[in-house]
Every structure is written in structure tokens, then in C-alpha cells.
Coordinates of C-alpha atoms and ligand atoms in Angstrom, one line a residue:
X1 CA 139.5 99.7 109.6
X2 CA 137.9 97.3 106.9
X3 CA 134.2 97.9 107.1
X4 CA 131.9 96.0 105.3
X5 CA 127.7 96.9 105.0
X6 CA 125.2 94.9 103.7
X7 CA 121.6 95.5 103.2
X8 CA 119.0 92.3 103.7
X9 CA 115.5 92.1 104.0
X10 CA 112.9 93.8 102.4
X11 CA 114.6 97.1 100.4
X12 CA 113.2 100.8 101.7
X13 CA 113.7 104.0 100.0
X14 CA 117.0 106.0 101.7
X15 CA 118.8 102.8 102.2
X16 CA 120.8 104.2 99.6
X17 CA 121.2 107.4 101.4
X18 CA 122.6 105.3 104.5
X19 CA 125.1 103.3 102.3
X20 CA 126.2 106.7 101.1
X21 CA 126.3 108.2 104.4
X22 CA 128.7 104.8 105.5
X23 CA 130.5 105.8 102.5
X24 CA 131.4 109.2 103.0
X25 CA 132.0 109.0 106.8
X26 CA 134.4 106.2 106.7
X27 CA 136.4 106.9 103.7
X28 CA 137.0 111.0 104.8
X29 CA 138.4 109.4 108.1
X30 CA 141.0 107.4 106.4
X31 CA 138.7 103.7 106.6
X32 CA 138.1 101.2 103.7
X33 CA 134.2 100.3 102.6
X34 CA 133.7 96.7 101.2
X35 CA 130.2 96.6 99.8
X36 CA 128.7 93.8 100.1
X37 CA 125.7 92.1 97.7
X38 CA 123.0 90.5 98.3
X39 CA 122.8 91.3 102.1
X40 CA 123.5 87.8 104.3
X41 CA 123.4 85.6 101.2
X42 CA 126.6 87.5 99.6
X43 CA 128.8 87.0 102.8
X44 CA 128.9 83.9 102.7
X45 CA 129.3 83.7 98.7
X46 CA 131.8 86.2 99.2
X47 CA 130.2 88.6 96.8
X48 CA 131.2 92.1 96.9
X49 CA 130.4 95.3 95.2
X50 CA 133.2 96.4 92.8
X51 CA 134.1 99.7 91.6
X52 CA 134.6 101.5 88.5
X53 CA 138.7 100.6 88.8
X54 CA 137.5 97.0 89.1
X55 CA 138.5 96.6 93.1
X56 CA 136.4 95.5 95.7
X57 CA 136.0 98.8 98.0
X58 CA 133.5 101.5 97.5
X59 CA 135.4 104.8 97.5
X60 CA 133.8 108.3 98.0
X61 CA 132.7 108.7 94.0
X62 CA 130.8 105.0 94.0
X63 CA 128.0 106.5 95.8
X64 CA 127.5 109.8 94.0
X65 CA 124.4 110.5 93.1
X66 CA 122.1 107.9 95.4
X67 CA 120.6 110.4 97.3
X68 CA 117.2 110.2 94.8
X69 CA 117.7 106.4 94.0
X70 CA 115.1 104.3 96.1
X71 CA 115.7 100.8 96.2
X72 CA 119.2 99.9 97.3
X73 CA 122.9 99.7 95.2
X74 CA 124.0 96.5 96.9
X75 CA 121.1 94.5 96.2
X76 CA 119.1 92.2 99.0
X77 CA 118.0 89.1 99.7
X78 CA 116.7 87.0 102.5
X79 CA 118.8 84.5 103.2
X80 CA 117.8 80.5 104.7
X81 CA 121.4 79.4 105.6
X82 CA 122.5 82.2 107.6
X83 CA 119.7 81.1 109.8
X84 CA 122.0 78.2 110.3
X85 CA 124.7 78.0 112.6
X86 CA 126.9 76.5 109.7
X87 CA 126.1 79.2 107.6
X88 CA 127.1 82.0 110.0
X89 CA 130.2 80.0 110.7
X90 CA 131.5 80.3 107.2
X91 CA 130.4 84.1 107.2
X92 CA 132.3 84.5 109.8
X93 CA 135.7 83.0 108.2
X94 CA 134.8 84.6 104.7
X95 CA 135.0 88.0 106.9
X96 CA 138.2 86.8 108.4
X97 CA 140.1 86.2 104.7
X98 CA 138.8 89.2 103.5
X99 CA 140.1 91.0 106.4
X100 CA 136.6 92.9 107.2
X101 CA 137.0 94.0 111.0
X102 CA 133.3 95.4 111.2
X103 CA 130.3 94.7 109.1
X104 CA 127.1 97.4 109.4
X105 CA 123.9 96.0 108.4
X106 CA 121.1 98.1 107.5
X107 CA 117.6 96.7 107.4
X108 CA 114.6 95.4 109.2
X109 CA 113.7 92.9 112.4
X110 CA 114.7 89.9 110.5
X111 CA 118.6 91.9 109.0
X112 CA 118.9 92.8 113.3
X113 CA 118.2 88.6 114.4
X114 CA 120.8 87.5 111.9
X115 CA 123.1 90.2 113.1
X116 CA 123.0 89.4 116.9
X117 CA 122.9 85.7 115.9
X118 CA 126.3 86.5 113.9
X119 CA 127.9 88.5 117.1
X120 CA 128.0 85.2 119.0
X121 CA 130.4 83.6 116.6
X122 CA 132.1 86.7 115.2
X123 CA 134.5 88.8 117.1
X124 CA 134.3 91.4 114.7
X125 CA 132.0 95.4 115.6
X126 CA 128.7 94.9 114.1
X127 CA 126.1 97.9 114.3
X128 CA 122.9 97.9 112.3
X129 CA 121.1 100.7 110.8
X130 CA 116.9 100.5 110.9
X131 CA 115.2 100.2 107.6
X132 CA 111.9 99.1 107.0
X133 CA 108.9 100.3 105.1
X134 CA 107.3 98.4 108.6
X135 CA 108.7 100.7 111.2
X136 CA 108.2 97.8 113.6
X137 CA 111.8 98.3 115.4
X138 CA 111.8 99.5 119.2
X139 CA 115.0 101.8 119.9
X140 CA 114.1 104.5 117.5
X141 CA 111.0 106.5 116.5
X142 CA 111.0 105.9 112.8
X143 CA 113.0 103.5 110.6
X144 CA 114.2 104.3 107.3
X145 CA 112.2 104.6 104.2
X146 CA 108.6 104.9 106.6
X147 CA 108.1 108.6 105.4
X148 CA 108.2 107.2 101.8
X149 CA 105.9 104.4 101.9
X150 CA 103.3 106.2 103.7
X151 CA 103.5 108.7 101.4
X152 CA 103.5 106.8 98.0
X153 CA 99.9 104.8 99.9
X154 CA 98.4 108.2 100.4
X155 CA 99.0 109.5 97.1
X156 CA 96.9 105.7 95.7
X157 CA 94.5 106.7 98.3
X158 CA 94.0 109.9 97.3
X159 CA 93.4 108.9 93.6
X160 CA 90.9 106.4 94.7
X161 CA 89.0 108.8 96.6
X162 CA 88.1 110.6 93.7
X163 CA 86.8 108.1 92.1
X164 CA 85.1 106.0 94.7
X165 CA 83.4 109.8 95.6
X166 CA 82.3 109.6 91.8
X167 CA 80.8 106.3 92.0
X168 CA 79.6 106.3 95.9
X169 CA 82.0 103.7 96.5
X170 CA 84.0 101.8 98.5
X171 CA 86.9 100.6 98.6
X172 CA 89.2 98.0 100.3
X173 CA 93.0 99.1 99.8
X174 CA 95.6 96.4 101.3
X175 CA 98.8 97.9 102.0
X176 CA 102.5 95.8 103.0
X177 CA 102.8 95.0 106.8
X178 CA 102.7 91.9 107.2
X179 CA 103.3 91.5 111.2
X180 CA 103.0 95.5 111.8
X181 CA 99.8 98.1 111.2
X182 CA 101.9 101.1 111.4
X183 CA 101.9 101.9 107.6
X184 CA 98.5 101.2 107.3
X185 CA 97.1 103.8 110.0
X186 CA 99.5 106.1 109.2
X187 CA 98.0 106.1 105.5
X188 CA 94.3 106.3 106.5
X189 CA 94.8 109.2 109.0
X190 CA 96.7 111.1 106.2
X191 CA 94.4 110.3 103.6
X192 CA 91.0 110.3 105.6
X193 CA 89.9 107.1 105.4
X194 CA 87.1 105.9 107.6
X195 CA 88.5 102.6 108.5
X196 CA 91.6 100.6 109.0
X197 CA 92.1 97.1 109.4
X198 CA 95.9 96.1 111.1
X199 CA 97.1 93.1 113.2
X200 CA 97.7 95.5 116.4
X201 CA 93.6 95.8 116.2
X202 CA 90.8 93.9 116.9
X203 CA 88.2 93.6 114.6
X204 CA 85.4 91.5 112.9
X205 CA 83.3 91.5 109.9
X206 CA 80.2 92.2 111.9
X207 CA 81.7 95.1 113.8
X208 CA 82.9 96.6 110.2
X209 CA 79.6 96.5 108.6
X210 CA 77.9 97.8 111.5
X211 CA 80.3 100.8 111.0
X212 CA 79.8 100.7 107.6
X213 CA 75.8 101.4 108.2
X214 CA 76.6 104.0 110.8
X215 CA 78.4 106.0 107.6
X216 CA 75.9 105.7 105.9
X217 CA 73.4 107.0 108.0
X218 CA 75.7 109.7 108.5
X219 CA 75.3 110.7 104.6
X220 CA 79.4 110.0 103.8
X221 CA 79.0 109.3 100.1
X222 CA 82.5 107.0 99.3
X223 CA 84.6 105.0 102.1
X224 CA 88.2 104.0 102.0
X225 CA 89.5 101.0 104.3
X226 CA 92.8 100.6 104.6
X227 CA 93.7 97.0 105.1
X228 CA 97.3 95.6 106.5
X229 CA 98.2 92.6 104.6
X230 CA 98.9 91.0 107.9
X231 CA 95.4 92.0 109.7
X232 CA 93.6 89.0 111.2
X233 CA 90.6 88.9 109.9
X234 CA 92.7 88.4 106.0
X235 CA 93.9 90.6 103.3
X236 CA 91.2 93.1 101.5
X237 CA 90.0 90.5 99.4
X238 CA 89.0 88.1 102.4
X239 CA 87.8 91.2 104.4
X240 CA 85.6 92.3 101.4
X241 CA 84.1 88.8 100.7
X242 CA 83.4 88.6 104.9
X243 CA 81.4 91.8 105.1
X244 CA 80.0 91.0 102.4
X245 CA 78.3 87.6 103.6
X246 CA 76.4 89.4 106.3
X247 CA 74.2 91.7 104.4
X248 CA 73.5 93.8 101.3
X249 CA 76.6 95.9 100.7
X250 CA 76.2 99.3 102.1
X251 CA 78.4 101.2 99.5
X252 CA 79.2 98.8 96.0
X253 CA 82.8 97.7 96.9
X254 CA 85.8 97.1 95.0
X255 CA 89.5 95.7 96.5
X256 CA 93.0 97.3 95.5
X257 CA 96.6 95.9 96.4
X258 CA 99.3 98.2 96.6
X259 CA 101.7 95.6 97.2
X260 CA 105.2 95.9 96.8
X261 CA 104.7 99.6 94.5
X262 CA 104.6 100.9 98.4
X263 CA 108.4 99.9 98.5
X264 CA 110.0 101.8 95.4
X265 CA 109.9 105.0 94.6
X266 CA 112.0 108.4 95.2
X267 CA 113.1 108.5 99.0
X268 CA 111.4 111.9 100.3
X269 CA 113.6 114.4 102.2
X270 CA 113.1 112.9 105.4
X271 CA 114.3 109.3 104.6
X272 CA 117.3 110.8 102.7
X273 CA 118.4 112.7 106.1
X274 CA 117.6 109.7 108.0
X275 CA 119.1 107.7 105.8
X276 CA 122.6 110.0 105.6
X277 CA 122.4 110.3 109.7
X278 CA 122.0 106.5 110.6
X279 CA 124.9 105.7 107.9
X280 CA 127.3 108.3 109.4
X281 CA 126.4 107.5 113.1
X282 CA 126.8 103.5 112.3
X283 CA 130.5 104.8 111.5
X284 CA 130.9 107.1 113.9
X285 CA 129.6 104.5 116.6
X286 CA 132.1 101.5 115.5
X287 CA 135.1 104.0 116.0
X288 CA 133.8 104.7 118.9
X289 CA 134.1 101.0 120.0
X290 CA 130.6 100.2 120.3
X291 CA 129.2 96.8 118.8
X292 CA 126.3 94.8 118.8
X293 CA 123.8 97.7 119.0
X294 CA 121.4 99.4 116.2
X295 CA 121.7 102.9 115.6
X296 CA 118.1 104.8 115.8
X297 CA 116.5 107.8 116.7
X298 CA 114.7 108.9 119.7
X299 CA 113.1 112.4 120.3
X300 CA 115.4 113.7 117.9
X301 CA 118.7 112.3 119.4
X302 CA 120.8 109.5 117.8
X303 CA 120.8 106.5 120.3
X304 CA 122.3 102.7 120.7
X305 CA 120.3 100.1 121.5
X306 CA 121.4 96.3 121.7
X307 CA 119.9 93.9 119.2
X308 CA 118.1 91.8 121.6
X309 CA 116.6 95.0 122.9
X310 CA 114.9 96.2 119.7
X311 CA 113.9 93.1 117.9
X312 CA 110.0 92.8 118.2
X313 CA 107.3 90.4 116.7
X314 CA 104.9 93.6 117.3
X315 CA 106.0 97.1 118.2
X316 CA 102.9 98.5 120.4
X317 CA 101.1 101.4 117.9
X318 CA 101.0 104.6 120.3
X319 CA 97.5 105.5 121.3
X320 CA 97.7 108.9 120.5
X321 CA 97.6 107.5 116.4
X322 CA 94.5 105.3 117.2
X323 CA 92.7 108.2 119.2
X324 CA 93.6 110.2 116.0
X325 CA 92.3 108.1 113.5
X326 CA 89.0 107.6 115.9
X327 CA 88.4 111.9 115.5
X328 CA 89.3 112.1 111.9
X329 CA 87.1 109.6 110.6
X330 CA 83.8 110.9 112.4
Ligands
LIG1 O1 109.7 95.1 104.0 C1 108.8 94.6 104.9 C2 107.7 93.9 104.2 O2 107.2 94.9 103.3 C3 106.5 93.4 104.9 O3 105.5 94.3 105.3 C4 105.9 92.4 103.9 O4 105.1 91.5 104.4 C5 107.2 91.8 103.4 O5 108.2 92.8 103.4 C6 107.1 91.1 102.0 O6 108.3 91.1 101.4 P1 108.7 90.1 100.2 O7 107.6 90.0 99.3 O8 109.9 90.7 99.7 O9 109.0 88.8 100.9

């Protein structure tokens, strides 16, 4: 078998380790890997990753050594004309002369739409592996590089503490998640802060200053809000500027953006096991047969879910997380 795998959407650290873990499985059992750039986009310019000997495969060596590397090998992209019908088309035939017979795709809610678009005019297996700093995917529990980008905001949060401790302040950190809070109240429960802003909350400027006076009151002498860059109210800087037009700040304020520093960075050990077990079960799951599902993880099992099953626009945030962010930041 010919399988090709692509990464698209926004990188996450341990899609590396997932490529590798393609690798590896499917070359040990006798298969050829064709790497493909620039996720969507290099389908259908029929660009592919080429090895040290100057083919077009990616044998066992080519992904030595990725466990550590964030980001990912094969580049990615976010590709307009694969949205189009046309544009899937001529994936399809570019698959066709270049004799792929499976494609994996590993990436977020966006890389899973193209790929069940893609099934309906491709006969080929496609299976897609879930990675997103977002963890916004139903079918599994986590999605790869989560773990990574919670941890690199909590280690910025924890920095700022100290200083917004030193100076009695506050501050308003904005962290990625554009359609999705999970990052976000992850961080602030991890890191102790006393209030988080995300789009799967309601919330006002009135109802955060209120809070604000309440922690005040209660003698806390710095404050750290996480914001989600997607919350409703606005980023950090539109949140600060609202709480501040409805009275004298309670604790001086200051805004930080993580931005897109909460996507690099060293996979930790979690996503690089993730990472290895999605890509090996992607394989293992297209010899198998199976197509048209995304590999994930569910108490602790490997599971299949089909594409139109686990493609959200909001993935509901478990209540046990909200009830623990409620205790913690008494
Ligand atoms: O990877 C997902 C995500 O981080 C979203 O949370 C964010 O809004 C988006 O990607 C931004 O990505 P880019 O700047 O690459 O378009």
C-alpha cells in the first residue's frame, strides 16, 4: 500500500511524533509513506517530501529524531481551493497518478471537514489523526499537542504571577482558541487564576468587575484572567478597556498575548505518546479496512469515529472543569 499523510491546519507539538509513528508502522509492515507538504495545498501541487536519496517516500531513518521537534516536518497550510469542489477533484486525480491508495491526515476540525469532503469524490482509505492545540474534537478525550500548549500558558502564567504579586496587579493574559475555551480553563485552573474568560461562558464586564471587587474585599493582592481569544465579550485588550469603563480599576491592570508562542515548543511526554499511538493506529486502522473515521482516544482505549461524527463548531467543556475552576479560585 501507498500511503500518503499530510498535516493542515494549525501545527501542534507531537504532530511530528504521529508522522513518525505512520512512519515506522507502515514501513516495518512492508507499506510505502509519501509525505506530503503543505497539508491540502501540497496535494493538489503535487508536492511531496523527499528523502535524503532524493525520492519521494519517507523511509524508516527520515523521521529519526522528531520525537523532541514541535512544530511539524511536512509543513502546513490552510488551504482555500480544497474547499472547492474543483479543487478536491484534482486532489483526487493527483492521488490517482501518484498511485497513493490511502491518505492520513492529522490535524484539527477544519483538516477532518476537508477530509470527509475529499471521501465523497475519492475512493481511496482516508483516516485522520486529532491534533489541535484547541482540543475541540468529539471522538476522543484529548487531541494532540493539548498537554503542550497548556503547559507552555501555565509556565507565562506563572511568571506573571510573580510579578503582578510584586506590583498588586492584574493582569489580562489572552491565550489561542479561537472557537474553543478549553485551553484557556485548563491554564487558569493549573496556574490559579481567579478568572477565565472563554466562548463556552457567559460573561459581561459588569459581572467581572463585580468579581473583581469581591477579591478585593477578600484581601487577594494580584489577579490573573485568562482570556480566550475567541471569548465574546473580545480579546484581553477589549475586555480590559470594558471593565475598565465601569469604575476605578480595582487592581492597576496590564494585558499580555501569548499568541501563537502557545503553539511551538518541545512536545511534553504525553503528546509524544499520543502522538506515536494515533500515528500507529491510523496505520494499523487502514489495514484493517476501515476509512473515513478519525482515530482518538476515549477512557484510555483507541477508538474510530466517522468524520461527520466528530466535527464540532463547540465541543461542550465538562462541568466537572468549571466546578473546578469555581473551588480553586475562592
Ligand atoms: O490551532 C488552532 C488555533 O490555534 C486557534 O485557536 C486559533 O484561533 C488559530 O489556530 C489561529 O491560527 P492561525 O493564526 O495560524 O490562522
Amino acid at each position: 500500500m501507498r500511503i500518503g499523510v499530510l498535516c493542515s491546519g494549525g501545527d501542534a507539538p507531537g504532530m511530528n511524533c504521529c508522522i513518525r509513528g505512520v512512519v515506522r508502522k507502515a514501513v516495518s509492515e512492508g507499506h510505502e509513506v509519501i509525505g506530503i507538504m503543505h497539508g491540502y495545498q501540497g496535494l493538489l501541487d503535487e508536492e511531496f517530501y523527499i528523502n535524503r536519496d532524493g525520492k519521494a517516500t519517507m523511509p524508516i531513518r527520515s523521521v529519526s529524531g522528531l520525537s523532541s521537534r514541535g512544530g511539524t516536518i511536512l509543513y502546513s497550510s490552510r488551504c482555500d481551493a480544497f474547499m472547492t469542489d474543483k479543487g478536491r477533484k484534482k486532489a483526487a486525480k493527483n492521488l490517482k497518478k501518484h498511485k497513493i491508495d490511502a491518505l492520513i491526515t492529522i490535524g484539527g476540525n477544519g483538516t477532518l471537514r476537508g477530509a470527509l469532503d475529499f471521501s465523497k469524490v475519492w475512493n481511496g482509505q482516508i483516516i485522520g489523526c486529532p491534533a489541535t492545540i484547541d482540543n475541540d474534537l468529539k471522538g476522543t478525550d484529548i487531541t494532540i499537542g493539548f498537554d503542550t500548549a497548556v503547559d507552555t500558558a501555565v509556565e507565562a502564567l506563572d511568571k506573571l504571577r510573580d510579578t503582578a504579586t510584586s506590583h498588586e496587579r492584574m493582569f489580562y493574559v489572552e491565550v489561542m482558541g479561537r472557537e474553543s475555551g478549553y485551553l484557556a480553563l485548563c491554564a487558569a485552573i493549573a496556574a490559579g487564576a481567579e478568572i477565565v474568560c472563554i466562548p463556552e461562558l457567559i460573561d459581561s464586564y459588569e459581572a467581572i468587575y463585580k468579581r473583581l471587587m469581591v477579591l478585593k474585599r477578600r484581601k487577594k493582592d494580584s489577579i490573573l484572567a485568562v482570556v480566550a481569544e475567541g471569548d465574546e465579550l473580545g480579546g484581553a485588550i477589549d475586555i480590559q478597556k470594558g471593565v475598565r469603563a465601569i469604575g476605578p480599576e480595582p487592581f492597576p491592570s496590564r494585558v499580555v498575548i501569548l499568541g501563537h508562542i502557545i503553539r511551538g515548543g518541545i512536545p511534553c511526554y504525553g503528546d509524544r505518546l499520543f502522538g506515536a499511538s494515533m500515528g500507529v493506529g491510523a496505520v494499523e486502522a487502514l489495514l484493517a479496512g476501515e476509512t473515513g473515521k478519525m482515530i482518538g482516544i476515549v477512557h484510555g482505549e483507541r477508538v474510530l469515529t466517522p468524520f461527520e461524527d466528530v466535527i464540532c463548531d463547540r465541543k461542550e467543556i465538562k462541568r466537572n472543569l468549571l466546578d473546578l475552576l469555581e473551588t480553586m479560585s475562592k
